[in-house]
Amino acid sequence: MEKIINLKTLEPIILLGVADAHIKLLEAAFPATIIARGKNIKIRGEISDVEHISQILHEMMETLSGKGSLTVRDVQKLIILVTSKNNNSNCKILVPEIVIHYGKKGAIIPKTKGQESYVKTVRKNDIVFSIGPAGTGKTFIAVALAVAALENHKVDRIILCRPAVEAGESLGFLPGDLKEKVDPYLAPLYDSLRRMISEHKLIKLLEQKTIEVIPLAYMRGRTLDNAYMILDEAQNATVMQMKMFLTRLGIGSRAIVTGDTTQIDLQKRADSGLVQVSNILKNVEGIGFATLDCNDVVRHSLVMKIIQAYEEDSSIE
């Protein structure tokens, strides 16, 4: 039997160890051949051995994603756990539940109680609506969860989208072609990705369409299997656009919808699909809601004060 595992966003040396030390441990434990070439790991051997090695490699990836490092001792423990006759599928090297992903700048973890509740809600549901003011980490956490799922081979691709609602200026008067016109609306999504993935890797993933960053309108007519879908700034999606996005969900896919109901750029607040969705879907199993507030703001300390001041000003509708 032969099986190929693609590392996608992971650096091979981190997973395989210096001078392929971790690979050598696996080959010493199983009568199989492991060949690492670029981003691909090829495993050849008997079916049971290949499956055991594949399982261990995926556990190694999860350990890396969780705590950001992988030692020889970690690999040895995983080999023992997988090969043990009394192995329990729940047994693994435990990493803190609070860790979302280990990005290029270190561990990404919830910084507030609200963010922690948000992450737990995502882990329990296939579709989650995250609603809260600016600076609460709604988008960043959603992207981190998606990147972690991609690295752990839980999904095959990530789709990030935003409604290109004209907030005070017309797309028609902006210079450039369509891509140049809509890219400013998608910039925050690119910013989040760049904080987790190196530039050259991100460019490759975008070229391969493993990660897509697109306007919401481009989602129409698609069915997305094994994908992590994120709709950002969802307060500017109409009711029909919201329904369109949610019904793109295919087999093995997950979705996070983020938005701030105090920053609706549509002509009427009632037109916002995010405003209506909590009443429409609140009792649907598998759908969760996470609400963040000014106590979850993780930007400059003045941001929290600004949000509170606007909330207290009754003259603003």
PDB file of C-alpha atoms in Angstrom, residues 56-298:
ATOM      1  CA  ILE A  56       0.911   9.146  14.102  1.00  0.00           C
ATOM      2  CA  LEU A  57       1.820  11.830  11.548  1.00  0.00           C
ATOM      3  CA  HIS A  58      -1.588  13.462  11.944  1.00  0.00           C
ATOM      4  CA  GLU A  59      -1.209  13.380  15.737  1.00  0.00           C
ATOM      5  CA  MET A  60       2.225  14.992  15.289  1.00  0.00           C
ATOM      6  CA  MET A  61       0.606  17.763  13.241  1.00  0.00           C
ATOM      7  CA  GLU A  62      -2.035  18.360  15.904  1.00  0.00           C
ATOM      8  CA  THR A  63       0.661  18.528  18.591  1.00  0.00           C
ATOM      9  CA  LEU A  64       2.556  21.082  16.515  1.00  0.00           C
ATOM     10  CA  SER A  65      -0.579  23.119  15.900  1.00  0.00           C
ATOM     11  CA  GLY A  66      -1.400  23.071  19.603  1.00  0.00           C
ATOM     12  CA  LYS A  67       1.878  23.744  21.354  1.00  0.00           C
ATOM     13  CA  GLY A  68       4.165  24.859  18.555  1.00  0.00           C
ATOM     14  CA  SER A  69       6.894  22.297  19.018  1.00  0.00           C
ATOM     15  CA  LEU A  70       7.518  18.596  18.588  1.00  0.00           C
ATOM     16  CA  THR A  71      10.225  16.651  20.383  1.00  0.00           C
ATOM     17  CA  VAL A  72      11.664  13.177  19.947  1.00  0.00           C
ATOM     18  CA  ARG A  73       9.972  12.250  23.215  1.00  0.00           C
ATOM     19  CA  ASP A  74       6.606  13.420  21.850  1.00  0.00           C
ATOM     20  CA  VAL A  75       7.009  11.185  18.794  1.00  0.00           C
ATOM     21  CA  GLN A  76       8.068   8.219  20.945  1.00  0.00           C
ATOM     22  CA  LYS A  77       4.965   8.641  23.110  1.00  0.00           C
ATOM     23  CA  LEU A  78       2.715   8.743  20.054  1.00  0.00           C
ATOM     24  CA  ILE A  79       4.291   5.578  18.658  1.00  0.00           C
ATOM     25  CA  ILE A  80       3.715   3.782  21.952  1.00  0.00           C
ATOM     26  CA  LEU A  81       0.105   4.992  22.175  1.00  0.00           C
ATOM     27  CA  VAL A  82      -0.774   3.915  18.645  1.00  0.00           C
ATOM     28  CA  THR A  83       0.930   0.525  18.808  1.00  0.00           C
ATOM     29  CA  SER A  84      -0.156  -0.374  22.328  1.00  0.00           C
ATOM     30  CA  LYS A  85      -2.679  -3.205  22.524  1.00  0.00           C
ATOM     31  CA  ASN A  86      -4.573  -1.258  25.171  1.00  0.00           C
ATOM     32  CA  ASN A  87      -4.528   1.944  23.134  1.00  0.00           C
ATOM     33  CA  ASN A  88      -7.521   4.196  23.779  1.00  0.00           C
ATOM     34  CA  SER A  89      -8.526   6.470  20.893  1.00  0.00           C
ATOM     35  CA  ASN A  90      -8.897   9.298  23.391  1.00  0.00           C
ATOM     36  CA  CYS A  91      -5.297   8.962  24.533  1.00  0.00           C
ATOM     37  CA  LYS A  92      -2.879  11.412  22.977  1.00  0.00           C
ATOM     38  CA  ILE A  93      -0.307  13.987  23.994  1.00  0.00           C
ATOM     39  CA  LEU A  94      -2.495  16.599  25.561  1.00  0.00           C
ATOM     40  CA  VAL A  95      -2.085  20.230  24.613  1.00  0.00           C
ATOM     41  CA  PRO A  96      -3.919  23.088  26.291  1.00  0.00           C
ATOM     42  CA  GLU A  97      -7.511  23.271  25.021  1.00  0.00           C
ATOM     43  CA  ILE A  98      -7.183  27.028  24.918  1.00  0.00           C
ATOM     44  CA  VAL A  99      -4.601  26.983  22.099  1.00  0.00           C
ATOM     45  CA  ILE A 100      -6.269  27.640  18.725  1.00  0.00           C
ATOM     46  CA  HIS A 101      -3.249  27.433  16.454  1.00  0.00           C
ATOM     47  CA  TYR A 102       0.498  27.933  16.462  1.00  0.00           C
ATOM     48  CA  GLY A 103       1.169  30.579  13.822  1.00  0.00           C
ATOM     49  CA  LYS A 104       4.411  32.023  12.514  1.00  0.00           C
ATOM     50  CA  LYS A 105       4.496  34.482  15.437  1.00  0.00           C
ATOM     51  CA  GLY A 106       3.688  31.967  18.175  1.00  0.00           C
ATOM     52  CA  ALA A 107       0.675  30.446  19.858  1.00  0.00           C
ATOM     53  CA  ILE A 108      -2.728  31.956  19.105  1.00  0.00           C
ATOM     54  CA  ILE A 109      -4.976  31.688  22.141  1.00  0.00           C
ATOM     55  CA  PRO A 110      -8.188  33.376  23.331  1.00  0.00           C
ATOM     56  CA  LYS A 111      -7.328  36.492  25.333  1.00  0.00           C
ATOM     57  CA  THR A 112     -10.703  37.033  27.022  1.00  0.00           C
ATOM     58  CA  LYS A 113     -13.507  34.925  28.490  1.00  0.00           C
ATOM     59  CA  GLY A 114     -15.721  35.893  25.584  1.00  0.00           C
ATOM     60  CA  GLN A 115     -13.139  34.726  23.055  1.00  0.00           C
ATOM     61  CA  GLU A 116     -12.680  31.465  24.951  1.00  0.00           C
ATOM     62  CA  SER A 117     -16.442  30.864  24.844  1.00  0.00           C
ATOM     63  CA  TYR A 118     -16.369  31.697  21.117  1.00  0.00           C
ATOM     64  CA  VAL A 119     -13.724  29.019  20.435  1.00  0.00           C
ATOM     65  CA  LYS A 120     -15.601  26.414  22.478  1.00  0.00           C
ATOM     66  CA  THR A 121     -18.808  27.189  20.578  1.00  0.00           C
ATOM     67  CA  VAL A 122     -16.998  26.653  17.263  1.00  0.00           C
ATOM     68  CA  ARG A 123     -15.657  23.299  18.441  1.00  0.00           C
ATOM     69  CA  LYS A 124     -19.181  22.119  19.280  1.00  0.00           C
ATOM     70  CA  ASN A 125     -21.018  23.292  16.139  1.00  0.00           C
ATOM     71  CA  ASP A 126     -20.631  23.140  12.361  1.00  0.00           C
ATOM     72  CA  ILE A 127     -21.967  26.678  11.856  1.00  0.00           C
ATOM     73  CA  VAL A 128     -21.272  29.516  14.293  1.00  0.00           C
ATOM     74  CA  PHE A 129     -22.328  33.164  14.276  1.00  0.00           C
ATOM     75  CA  SER A 130     -19.877  35.451  16.069  1.00  0.00           C
ATOM     76  CA  ILE A 131     -21.396  38.854  16.790  1.00  0.00           C
ATOM     77  CA  GLY A 132     -19.611  41.719  18.504  1.00  0.00           C
ATOM     78  CA  PRO A 133     -18.038  45.183  18.144  1.00  0.00           C
ATOM     79  CA  ALA A 134     -14.799  46.118  16.407  1.00  0.00           C
ATOM     80  CA  GLY A 135     -11.563  44.864  17.941  1.00  0.00           C
ATOM     81  CA  THR A 136     -12.942  41.757  19.641  1.00  0.00           C
ATOM     82  CA  GLY A 137     -11.003  39.324  17.434  1.00  0.00           C
ATOM     83  CA  LYS A 138     -14.017  37.875  15.609  1.00  0.00           C
ATOM     84  CA  THR A 139     -12.302  37.605  12.235  1.00  0.00           C
ATOM     85  CA  PHE A 140      -8.811  36.790  13.473  1.00  0.00           C
ATOM     86  CA  ILE A 141      -9.990  33.876  15.608  1.00  0.00           C
ATOM     87  CA  ALA A 142     -12.170  32.554  12.777  1.00  0.00           C
ATOM     88  CA  VAL A 143      -9.214  32.590  10.371  1.00  0.00           C
ATOM     89  CA  ALA A 144      -6.938  30.955  12.989  1.00  0.00           C
ATOM     90  CA  LEU A 145      -9.452  28.141  13.492  1.00  0.00           C
ATOM     91  CA  ALA A 146      -9.691  27.643   9.729  1.00  0.00           C
ATOM     92  CA  VAL A 147      -5.910  27.564   9.215  1.00  0.00           C
ATOM     93  CA  ALA A 148      -5.551  25.053  12.074  1.00  0.00           C
ATOM     94  CA  ALA A 149      -8.223  22.838  10.491  1.00  0.00           C
ATOM     95  CA  LEU A 150      -6.418  23.019   7.136  1.00  0.00           C
ATOM     96  CA  GLU A 151      -3.048  22.097   8.649  1.00  0.00           C
ATOM     97  CA  ASN A 152      -4.600  19.195  10.552  1.00  0.00           C
ATOM     98  CA  HIS A 153      -6.214  17.896   7.332  1.00  0.00           C
ATOM     99  CA  LYS A 154      -9.707  18.340   8.742  1.00  0.00           C
ATOM    100  CA  VAL A 155     -10.625  20.383   5.656  1.00  0.00           C
ATOM    101  CA  ASP A 156      -9.146  20.644   2.165  1.00  0.00           C
ATOM    102  CA  ARG A 157      -9.537  24.370   1.642  1.00  0.00           C
ATOM    103  CA  ILE A 158     -10.539  27.678   3.166  1.00  0.00           C
ATOM    104  CA  ILE A 159     -13.023  30.122   1.636  1.00  0.00           C
ATOM    105  CA  LEU A 160     -12.993  33.649   3.073  1.00  0.00           C
ATOM    106  CA  CYS A 161     -15.535  36.169   1.834  1.00  0.00           C
ATOM    107  CA  ARG A 162     -17.069  39.560   2.524  1.00  0.00           C
ATOM    108  CA  PRO A 163     -19.991  41.470   1.039  1.00  0.00           C
ATOM    109  CA  ALA A 164     -18.602  44.321  -1.107  1.00  0.00           C
ATOM    110  CA  VAL A 165     -21.076  46.874   0.204  1.00  0.00           C
ATOM    111  CA  GLU A 166     -20.351  50.441  -0.804  1.00  0.00           C
ATOM    112  CA  ALA A 167     -19.790  52.236   2.507  1.00  0.00           C
ATOM    113  CA  GLY A 168     -19.891  55.842   1.393  1.00  0.00           C
ATOM    114  CA  GLU A 169     -18.148  55.461  -1.977  1.00  0.00           C
ATOM    115  CA  SER A 170     -19.001  53.813  -5.279  1.00  0.00           C
ATOM    116  CA  LEU A 171     -17.054  50.883  -6.695  1.00  0.00           C
ATOM    117  CA  GLY A 172     -17.647  52.332 -10.147  1.00  0.00           C
ATOM    118  CA  PHE A 173     -15.574  55.398  -9.346  1.00  0.00           C
ATOM    119  CA  LEU A 174     -12.644  53.461  -7.916  1.00  0.00           C
ATOM    120  CA  PRO A 175      -9.670  52.922 -10.286  1.00  0.00           C
ATOM    121  CA  GLY A 176      -8.630  49.540 -11.715  1.00  0.00           C
ATOM    122  CA  ASP A 177     -10.275  46.296 -12.772  1.00  0.00           C
ATOM    123  CA  LEU A 178     -12.820  44.331 -10.718  1.00  0.00           C
ATOM    124  CA  LYS A 179     -10.156  42.636  -8.568  1.00  0.00           C
ATOM    125  CA  GLU A 180      -8.529  45.982  -7.773  1.00  0.00           C
ATOM    126  CA  LYS A 181     -11.948  47.431  -6.922  1.00  0.00           C
ATOM    127  CA  VAL A 182     -12.933  44.668  -4.458  1.00  0.00           C
ATOM    128  CA  ASP A 183      -9.509  43.955  -2.881  1.00  0.00           C
ATOM    129  CA  PRO A 184      -9.791  46.912  -0.455  1.00  0.00           C
ATOM    130  CA  TYR A 185     -12.919  45.264   1.004  1.00  0.00           C
ATOM    131  CA  LEU A 186     -11.026  41.979   1.456  1.00  0.00           C
ATOM    132  CA  ALA A 187      -7.818  43.478   2.902  1.00  0.00           C
ATOM    133  CA  PRO A 188      -8.611  42.592   6.572  1.00  0.00           C
ATOM    134  CA  LEU A 189      -8.883  38.919   5.599  1.00  0.00           C
ATOM    135  CA  TYR A 190      -5.473  39.014   3.903  1.00  0.00           C
ATOM    136  CA  ASP A 191      -4.057  40.780   6.978  1.00  0.00           C
ATOM    137  CA  SER A 192      -5.223  37.961   9.273  1.00  0.00           C
ATOM    138  CA  LEU A 193      -3.745  35.299   6.979  1.00  0.00           C
ATOM    139  CA  ARG A 194      -0.373  37.070   6.842  1.00  0.00           C
ATOM    140  CA  ARG A 195      -0.147  36.961  10.641  1.00  0.00           C
ATOM    141  CA  MET A 196      -0.317  33.156  10.525  1.00  0.00           C
ATOM    142  CA  ILE A 197       1.262  32.073   7.243  1.00  0.00           C
ATOM    143  CA  SER A 198       4.510  33.255   5.652  1.00  0.00           C
ATOM    144  CA  GLU A 199       4.113  35.360   2.516  1.00  0.00           C
ATOM    145  CA  HIS A 200       5.585  32.826   0.065  1.00  0.00           C
ATOM    146  CA  LYS A 201       3.405  30.012   1.425  1.00  0.00           C
ATOM    147  CA  LEU A 202       0.316  32.204   1.354  1.00  0.00           C
ATOM    148  CA  ILE A 203       0.926  33.181  -2.271  1.00  0.00           C
ATOM    149  CA  LYS A 204       1.212  29.500  -3.213  1.00  0.00           C
ATOM    150  CA  LEU A 205      -1.943  28.535  -1.311  1.00  0.00           C
ATOM    151  CA  LEU A 206      -3.852  31.378  -2.976  1.00  0.00           C
ATOM    152  CA  GLU A 207      -2.566  30.387  -6.427  1.00  0.00           C
ATOM    153  CA  GLN A 208      -3.627  26.776  -5.833  1.00  0.00           C
ATOM    154  CA  LYS A 209      -7.000  28.021  -4.517  1.00  0.00           C
ATOM    155  CA  THR A 210      -6.433  26.036  -1.336  1.00  0.00           C
ATOM    156  CA  ILE A 211      -7.300  29.400   0.211  1.00  0.00           C
ATOM    157  CA  GLU A 212      -9.737  31.701  -1.599  1.00  0.00           C
ATOM    158  CA  VAL A 213     -10.468  35.290  -0.591  1.00  0.00           C
ATOM    159  CA  ILE A 214     -13.490  36.478  -2.578  1.00  0.00           C
ATOM    160  CA  PRO A 215     -16.503  38.812  -2.526  1.00  0.00           C
ATOM    161  CA  LEU A 216     -19.684  37.194  -1.187  1.00  0.00           C
ATOM    162  CA  ALA A 217     -21.367  37.408  -4.599  1.00  0.00           C
ATOM    163  CA  TYR A 218     -18.804  34.911  -5.961  1.00  0.00           C
ATOM    164  CA  MET A 219     -20.232  32.209  -3.693  1.00  0.00           C
ATOM    165  CA  ARG A 220     -23.476  31.926  -5.646  1.00  0.00           C
ATOM    166  CA  GLY A 221     -24.055  28.572  -7.321  1.00  0.00           C
ATOM    167  CA  ARG A 222     -21.238  26.750  -5.496  1.00  0.00           C
ATOM    168  CA  THR A 223     -21.371  23.701  -3.234  1.00  0.00           C
ATOM    169  CA  LEU A 224     -18.291  23.412  -1.046  1.00  0.00           C
ATOM    170  CA  ASP A 225     -17.325  20.025   0.414  1.00  0.00           C
ATOM    171  CA  ASN A 226     -14.564  19.629   3.029  1.00  0.00           C
ATOM    172  CA  ALA A 227     -14.153  23.391   3.251  1.00  0.00           C
ATOM    173  CA  TYR A 228     -13.888  25.957   6.036  1.00  0.00           C
ATOM    174  CA  MET A 229     -16.134  28.855   5.046  1.00  0.00           C
ATOM    175  CA  ILE A 230     -15.905  32.269   6.708  1.00  0.00           C
ATOM    176  CA  LEU A 231     -18.266  35.165   6.015  1.00  0.00           C
ATOM    177  CA  ASP A 232     -16.885  38.377   7.496  1.00  0.00           C
ATOM    178  CA  GLU A 233     -18.737  41.702   7.963  1.00  0.00           C
ATOM    179  CA  ALA A 234     -21.953  39.720   7.677  1.00  0.00           C
ATOM    180  CA  GLN A 235     -24.046  42.621   8.967  1.00  0.00           C
ATOM    181  CA  ASN A 236     -23.828  43.947   5.393  1.00  0.00           C
ATOM    182  CA  ALA A 237     -25.209  40.759   3.842  1.00  0.00           C
ATOM    183  CA  THR A 238     -28.894  40.838   2.956  1.00  0.00           C
ATOM    184  CA  VAL A 239     -31.273  38.146   4.143  1.00  0.00           C
ATOM    185  CA  MET A 240     -31.107  36.377   0.775  1.00  0.00           C
ATOM    186  CA  GLN A 241     -27.299  36.663   0.635  1.00  0.00           C
ATOM    187  CA  MET A 242     -27.057  35.135   4.100  1.00  0.00           C
ATOM    188  CA  LYS A 243     -29.272  32.239   3.048  1.00  0.00           C
ATOM    189  CA  MET A 244     -27.207  31.828  -0.124  1.00  0.00           C
ATOM    190  CA  PHE A 245     -23.943  31.650   1.853  1.00  0.00           C
ATOM    191  CA  LEU A 246     -25.222  29.177   4.452  1.00  0.00           C
ATOM    192  CA  THR A 247     -26.653  26.853   1.817  1.00  0.00           C
ATOM    193  CA  ARG A 248     -23.225  26.544   0.110  1.00  0.00           C
ATOM    194  CA  LEU A 249     -22.190  24.247   2.974  1.00  0.00           C
ATOM    195  CA  GLY A 250     -21.264  20.813   1.649  1.00  0.00           C
ATOM    196  CA  ILE A 251     -20.331  17.484   3.227  1.00  0.00           C
ATOM    197  CA  GLY A 252     -17.509  17.774   5.778  1.00  0.00           C
ATOM    198  CA  SER A 253     -17.613  21.575   5.752  1.00  0.00           C
ATOM    199  CA  ARG A 254     -17.848  24.130   8.552  1.00  0.00           C
ATOM    200  CA  ALA A 255     -18.739  27.816   8.583  1.00  0.00           C
ATOM    201  CA  ILE A 256     -18.167  30.868  10.773  1.00  0.00           C
ATOM    202  CA  VAL A 257     -20.144  34.059  10.204  1.00  0.00           C
ATOM    203  CA  THR A 258     -18.821  37.218  11.866  1.00  0.00           C
ATOM    204  CA  GLY A 259     -20.318  40.674  12.112  1.00  0.00           C
ATOM    205  CA  ASP A 260     -21.142  43.774  14.108  1.00  0.00           C
ATOM    206  CA  THR A 261     -24.823  44.730  14.129  1.00  0.00           C
ATOM    207  CA  THR A 262     -23.918  48.316  15.155  1.00  0.00           C
ATOM    208  CA  GLN A 263     -22.063  48.912  11.862  1.00  0.00           C
ATOM    209  CA  ILE A 264     -24.638  48.132   9.183  1.00  0.00           C
ATOM    210  CA  ASP A 265     -23.988  49.918   5.868  1.00  0.00           C
ATOM    211  CA  LEU A 266     -27.201  48.737   4.201  1.00  0.00           C
ATOM    212  CA  GLN A 267     -29.937  51.339   3.653  1.00  0.00           C
ATOM    213  CA  LYS A 268     -32.230  49.685   6.195  1.00  0.00           C
ATOM    214  CA  ARG A 269     -31.156  47.830   9.342  1.00  0.00           C
ATOM    215  CA  ALA A 270     -33.978  45.342   8.782  1.00  0.00           C
ATOM    216  CA  ASP A 271     -32.355  44.311   5.482  1.00  0.00           C
ATOM    217  CA  SER A 272     -29.382  42.787   7.339  1.00  0.00           C
ATOM    218  CA  GLY A 273     -29.327  39.000   7.232  1.00  0.00           C
ATOM    219  CA  LEU A 274     -27.262  38.967  10.427  1.00  0.00           C
ATOM    220  CA  VAL A 275     -29.973  40.834  12.349  1.00  0.00           C
ATOM    221  CA  GLN A 276     -32.626  38.323  11.349  1.00  0.00           C
ATOM    222  CA  VAL A 277     -30.625  35.105  11.473  1.00  0.00           C
ATOM    223  CA  SER A 278     -30.591  34.718  15.272  1.00  0.00           C
ATOM    224  CA  ASN A 279     -34.389  34.427  15.310  1.00  0.00           C
ATOM    225  CA  ILE A 280     -34.572  32.204  12.241  1.00  0.00           C
ATOM    226  CA  LEU A 281     -31.863  29.683  13.234  1.00  0.00           C
ATOM    227  CA  LYS A 282     -31.657  29.951  17.038  1.00  0.00           C
ATOM    228  CA  ASN A 283     -33.189  26.509  17.633  1.00  0.00           C
ATOM    229  CA  VAL A 284     -31.368  24.594  14.869  1.00  0.00           C
ATOM    230  CA  GLU A 285     -29.090  21.864  16.234  1.00  0.00           C
ATOM    231  CA  GLY A 286     -25.493  22.200  15.064  1.00  0.00           C
ATOM    232  CA  ILE A 287     -25.683  25.999  14.844  1.00  0.00           C
ATOM    233  CA  GLY A 288     -24.148  28.074  17.629  1.00  0.00           C
ATOM    234  CA  PHE A 289     -24.024  31.768  18.541  1.00  0.00           C
ATOM    235  CA  ALA A 290     -21.124  33.557  20.238  1.00  0.00           C
ATOM    236  CA  THR A 291     -21.656  37.107  21.461  1.00  0.00           C
ATOM    237  CA  LEU A 292     -18.687  39.376  22.225  1.00  0.00           C
ATOM    238  CA  ASP A 293     -18.794  42.822  23.835  1.00  0.00           C
ATOM    239  CA  CYS A 294     -16.523  45.714  24.767  1.00  0.00           C
ATOM    240  CA  ASN A 295     -14.898  43.586  27.485  1.00  0.00           C
ATOM    241  CA  ASP A 296     -13.471  41.391  24.718  1.00  0.00           C
ATOM    242  CA  VAL A 297     -11.753  44.213  22.815  1.00  0.00           C
ATOM    243  CA  VAL A 298      -8.073  43.358  22.306  1.00  0.00           C
TER     244      VAL A 298
END
